[in-house]
């Protein structure tokens, strides 16, 4: 488990191009962990989708996540699963 600050970019739905994320699962593309400039794929549990969709693009968020994959197969970005989320002011 990790506690990170990320910059929310968008909610996406996984497809065959993201083999490290279950097909059809919702995930967030985020920048971070801040101040790093890399990207993170964050899988969203169904019960948290509404809260995530309400975020403004480029909002900073504090998240607690569980690491599912340290490096995704094609791009090398971490794949994590959302446990908790707080939007930063």
Protein backbone atom coordinates (compact mmCIF):
# COMPACT_ATOMS: atom_id res chain seq x y z
CA UNK A 1 0.00 0.00 0.00
CA UNK A 2 1.21 3.48 -0.86
CA UNK A 3 -0.01 7.03 -0.20
CA UNK A 4 0.65 9.24 -3.19
CA UNK A 5 -0.25 12.66 -4.55
CA UNK A 6 -1.31 12.35 -8.19
CA UNK A 7 -2.62 14.72 -10.83
CA UNK A 8 -5.90 13.42 -12.27
CA UNK A 9 -6.04 13.43 -16.06
CA UNK A 10 -8.95 11.25 -17.22
CA UNK A 11 -11.08 8.17 -16.61
CA UNK A 12 -10.66 5.46 -19.23
CA UNK A 13 -12.01 1.96 -19.84
CA UNK A 14 -9.44 -0.82 -20.22
CA UNK A 15 -9.15 -2.66 -23.52
CA UNK A 16 -6.71 -5.09 -25.13
CA UNK A 17 -4.00 -2.43 -25.24
CA UNK A 18 -3.83 -2.44 -21.41
CA UNK A 19 -3.26 -6.16 -20.65
CA UNK A 20 -2.27 -5.39 -17.02
CA UNK A 21 -5.79 -4.04 -16.31
CA UNK A 22 -8.86 -6.33 -16.54
CA UNK A 23 -10.69 -5.72 -19.84
CA UNK A 24 -13.62 -3.38 -19.32
CA UNK A 25 -12.41 -2.09 -15.95
CA UNK A 26 -12.44 1.66 -15.34
CA UNK A 27 -9.08 3.23 -14.60
CA UNK A 28 -7.60 6.68 -14.11
CA UNK A 29 -4.70 7.98 -16.12
CA UNK A 30 -2.80 10.17 -13.68
CA UNK A 31 0.50 12.01 -13.58
CA UNK A 32 2.81 11.29 -10.72
CA UNK A 33 3.45 10.49 -8.04
CA UNK A 34 4.07 14.23 -7.78
CA UNK A 35 6.52 15.86 -8.21
CA UNK A 36 7.55 13.12 -10.68
CA UNK A 37 6.46 13.63 -14.30
CA UNK A 38 5.64 9.98 -15.07
CA UNK A 39 2.22 8.40 -15.41
CA UNK A 40 0.24 5.92 -13.33
CA UNK A 41 -2.73 3.70 -14.20
CA UNK A 42 -5.11 3.52 -11.23
CA UNK A 43 -7.89 0.92 -11.35
CA UNK A 44 -11.16 2.25 -9.90
CA UNK A 45 -13.45 -0.07 -7.92
CA UNK A 46 -17.06 0.21 -9.14
CA UNK A 47 -18.27 1.84 -5.91
CA UNK A 48 -15.82 4.75 -6.31
CA UNK A 49 -16.41 5.56 -9.97
CA UNK A 50 -18.85 8.44 -9.31
CA UNK A 51 -16.45 10.25 -6.98
CA UNK A 52 -13.63 9.92 -9.49
CA UNK A 53 -15.76 11.10 -12.44
CA UNK A 54 -16.63 14.25 -10.45
CA UNK A 55 -12.97 15.34 -10.33
CA UNK A 56 -11.88 18.28 -12.47
CA UNK A 57 -9.15 17.54 -15.02
CA UNK A 58 -5.67 18.25 -13.63
CA UNK A 59 -6.92 18.20 -10.02
CA UNK A 60 -4.35 17.06 -7.47
CA UNK A 61 -5.56 14.09 -5.42
CA UNK A 62 -4.22 12.25 -2.40
CA UNK A 63 -4.71 8.51 -2.83
CA UNK A 64 -4.02 5.34 -0.95
CA UNK A 65 -3.40 2.57 -3.45
CA UNK A 66 -2.44 -1.07 -3.61
CA UNK A 67 0.26 -1.90 -6.17
CA UNK A 68 -0.90 -4.48 -8.71
CA UNK A 69 2.00 -4.20 -11.17
CA UNK A 70 5.22 -2.24 -10.70
CA UNK A 71 5.65 -1.73 -14.45
CA UNK A 72 2.97 -2.18 -17.11
CA UNK A 73 3.89 -4.47 -19.98
CA UNK A 74 4.09 -1.95 -22.84
CA UNK A 75 4.87 1.44 -21.28
CA UNK A 76 6.43 0.59 -17.92
CA UNK A 77 3.95 2.66 -15.89
CA UNK A 78 2.83 1.41 -12.46
CA UNK A 79 -0.63 -0.16 -12.24
CA UNK A 80 -2.33 0.40 -8.88
CA UNK A 81 -5.79 -0.12 -7.38
CA UNK A 82 -7.58 2.72 -5.59
CA UNK A 83 -8.26 2.18 -1.88
CA UNK A 84 -9.10 5.78 -0.82
CA UNK A 85 -9.10 9.23 -2.41
CA UNK A 86 -9.13 12.84 -1.23
CA UNK A 87 -9.17 15.83 -3.57
CA UNK A 88 -6.62 18.50 -2.67
CA UNK A 89 -7.85 22.10 -2.38
